[in-house]
CSV table of C-alpha atoms in Angstrom, one decimal:
chain,number,residue,atom,x,y,z
A,1,MET,CA,109.1,51.9,98.5
A,2,PRO,CA,107.2,52.9,101.7
A,3,SER,CA,107.8,51.1,105.0
A,4,TYR,CA,104.9,50.2,107.3
A,5,SER,CA,105.0,49.2,110.9
A,6,LEU,CA,102.0,46.9,111.6
A,7,SER,CA,100.7,45.5,114.9
A,8,ILE,CA,99.8,41.9,114.0
A,9,ASN,CA,98.8,39.4,116.6
A,10,GLY,CA,100.4,41.5,119.4
A,11,GLN,CA,103.7,41.9,117.6
A,12,MET,CA,105.2,44.7,115.6
A,13,HIS,CA,106.2,43.9,112.0
A,14,THR,CA,107.8,46.2,109.6
A,15,VAL,CA,107.3,45.7,105.8
A,16,GLU,CA,108.2,47.5,102.7
A,17,ALA,CA,105.3,47.4,100.3
A,18,PRO,CA,103.4,49.7,97.9
A,19,GLY,CA,100.7,51.5,99.9
A,20,GLU,CA,97.8,50.1,97.8
A,21,MET,CA,99.0,46.5,98.3
A,22,PRO,CA,96.1,44.5,99.9
A,23,LEU,CA,96.9,43.5,103.5
A,24,LEU,CA,96.1,39.9,102.4
A,25,TRP,CA,99.2,39.8,100.3
A,26,VAL,CA,101.3,41.6,103.0
A,27,LEU,CA,100.3,38.8,105.4
A,28,ARG,CA,100.7,35.9,103.1
A,29,ASP,CA,103.6,36.9,100.8
A,30,LEU,CA,105.7,39.3,102.9
A,31,LEU,CA,105.1,37.9,106.4
A,32,ASP,CA,104.5,34.3,105.5
A,33,MET,CA,101.3,34.1,107.5
A,34,LYS,CA,99.3,31.7,105.4
A,35,GLY,CA,96.3,31.2,107.6
A,36,THR,CA,94.4,34.0,106.0
A,37,LYS,CA,93.1,32.6,102.7
A,38,TYR,CA,92.7,34.1,99.3
A,39,GLY,CA,89.2,33.4,97.9
A,40,CYS,CA,87.8,35.9,95.4
A,41,GLY,CA,89.9,39.0,95.7
A,42,LEU,CA,86.7,41.1,95.6
A,43,GLY,CA,85.6,41.0,99.3
A,44,ILE,CA,82.7,38.8,98.5
A,45,CYS,CA,83.6,35.3,99.8
A,46,GLY,CA,85.1,36.3,103.2
A,47,SER,CA,87.8,33.6,103.2
A,48,CYS,CA,90.3,36.4,103.9
A,49,MET,CA,88.5,37.7,107.0
A,50,ILE,CA,90.7,39.2,109.8
A,51,MET,CA,90.0,41.5,112.7
A,52,VAL,CA,91.2,45.1,112.7
A,53,GLU,CA,90.6,46.7,116.2
A,54,GLY,CA,88.3,43.8,116.9
A,55,LYS,CA,86.1,44.4,113.8
A,56,ALA,CA,85.8,41.9,111.0
A,57,LYS,CA,87.5,43.1,107.7
A,58,THR,CA,88.2,41.4,104.4
A,59,ALA,CA,92.0,41.6,104.0
A,60,CYS,CA,91.8,41.4,100.2
A,61,LEU,CA,90.2,44.9,100.0
A,62,LEU,CA,92.2,46.6,102.8
A,63,PRO,CA,95.3,48.4,101.5
A,64,VAL,CA,98.2,48.3,103.8
A,65,GLN,CA,98.4,52.1,103.9
A,66,ALA,CA,94.9,52.3,105.4
A,67,VAL,CA,95.8,50.2,108.5
A,68,GLY,CA,98.1,52.7,110.3
A,69,LYS,CA,98.6,51.7,114.0
A,70,GLN,CA,95.4,49.7,114.3
A,71,ALA,CA,95.7,46.2,115.9
A,72,ILE,CA,95.3,43.4,113.4
A,73,THR,CA,94.4,39.9,114.5
A,74,THR,CA,94.7,36.9,112.1
A,75,ILE,CA,93.7,33.3,112.6
A,76,GLU,CA,97.3,32.7,113.8
A,77,GLY,CA,96.8,35.2,116.6
A,78,LEU,CA,93.4,34.3,117.8
A,79,SER,CA,94.8,31.9,120.4
A,80,GLY,CA,98.3,30.8,121.1
A,81,ASN,CA,97.3,27.2,121.7
A,82,ASN,CA,94.0,26.9,119.7
A,83,ASP,CA,91.8,27.1,122.8
A,84,HIS,CA,89.7,30.1,121.9
A,85,PRO,CA,86.0,29.2,122.5
A,86,ILE,CA,85.3,29.5,118.8
A,87,GLN,CA,88.1,27.1,118.0
A,88,GLN,CA,87.0,24.6,120.7
A,89,ALA,CA,83.4,24.7,119.5
A,90,TRP,CA,84.5,24.3,115.8
A,91,ARG,CA,86.3,21.1,116.7
A,92,THR,CA,83.5,19.7,118.8
A,93,ALA,CA,80.9,20.4,116.1
A,94,HIS,CA,83.2,19.0,113.3
A,95,VAL,CA,82.5,22.2,111.3
A,96,PRO,CA,85.0,21.9,108.5
A,97,GLN,CA,84.4,19.9,105.4
A,98,CYS,CA,86.9,21.0,102.8
A,99,GLY,CA,88.1,23.6,105.3
A,100,TYR,CA,89.1,26.3,102.9
A,101,CYS,CA,86.8,29.0,104.3
A,102,GLN,CA,87.3,28.0,107.9
A,103,SER,CA,89.8,30.7,108.9
A,104,GLY,CA,87.5,33.3,107.6
A,105,GLN,CA,84.5,31.7,109.3
A,106,ILE,CA,86.3,31.5,112.6
A,107,MET,CA,87.6,35.1,112.4
A,108,ARG,CA,84.1,36.4,111.6
A,109,ALA,CA,82.5,34.4,114.4
A,110,ALA,CA,85.2,35.6,116.9
A,111,ALA,CA,84.5,39.2,115.8
A,112,LEU,CA,80.8,38.7,116.2
A,113,LEU,CA,81.2,37.4,119.8
A,114,GLN,CA,83.5,40.2,120.6
A,115,GLU,CA,80.9,42.8,119.3
A,116,GLU,CA,77.9,40.9,120.8
A,117,PRO,CA,78.7,38.2,123.4
A,118,ASN,CA,75.1,36.8,123.2
A,119,PRO,CA,73.9,37.3,119.6
A,120,SER,CA,70.4,36.3,118.5
A,121,PRO,CA,70.0,33.7,115.8
A,122,GLU,CA,69.3,36.5,113.4
A,123,GLN,CA,72.5,38.3,114.3
A,124,ILE,CA,74.5,35.1,113.8
A,125,GLU,CA,73.0,34.6,110.4
A,126,ALA,CA,73.6,38.2,109.3
A,127,ALA,CA,77.2,38.2,110.5
A,128,MET,CA,78.0,34.8,109.1
A,129,SER,CA,76.5,35.5,105.7
A,130,GLN,CA,79.6,37.5,105.1
A,131,VAL,CA,81.6,34.3,104.6
A,132,LEU,CA,80.7,31.8,102.0
A,133,CYS,CA,80.9,28.1,102.6
A,134,ARG,CA,80.8,26.2,99.4
A,135,CYS,CA,80.4,22.9,101.2
A,136,GLY,CA,77.2,24.2,103.0
A,137,THR,CA,78.3,23.5,106.6
A,138,TYR,CA,76.1,26.4,107.8
A,139,PRO,CA,74.1,24.3,110.3
A,140,ARG,CA,77.3,23.2,112.0
A,141,ILE,CA,78.7,26.7,111.9
A,142,LYS,CA,75.6,28.0,113.8
A,143,GLU,CA,75.8,25.1,116.2
A,144,ALA,CA,79.5,25.9,116.9
A,145,ILE,CA,78.8,29.6,117.5
A,146,GLN,CA,76.0,28.8,119.9
A,147,SER,CA,78.3,26.3,121.7
A,148,ALA,CA,81.1,29.0,121.8
A,149,ILE,CA,78.7,31.4,123.5
A,150,GLN,CA,78.2,28.9,126.3
A,151,LEU,CA,81.9,28.1,126.5
A,152,SER,CA,82.6,31.8,126.8
A,153,LYS,CA,80.3,32.1,129.8
A,154,LYS,CA,82.1,29.4,131.8
A,155,PRO,CA,84.6,30.7,134.4
């Protein structure tokens, strides 16, 4: 079985896995990183959202062999002490209801703000439409992202 060296959350991890194994299962089953959730397995719901080189990606569709040396960030690596502006804003706005999609929502929002530090409402809606929230907390998600933008501007 092939061996892969992966840079995840700033640390190197070596795993043996079939090359076509989705990164989601490498993270959850082989590395015991359970923060990235399984939702649909089709790349539609966004619950498994991670960042690869700062770009939002669905881990359920990304084969481990396609990652190479690219830096992967999961919800566990977004912040060592949960003080990323997105995480702070999420708590303040009481975003989660059931909470299942939240790691995907947070990772998508973090990638958005990394790509565009001051997104328009339309850019926020377009980016966040990639992660489904079955509870319908979209107004709180938008509020949290707008709050995170302000938090990010503070020294």
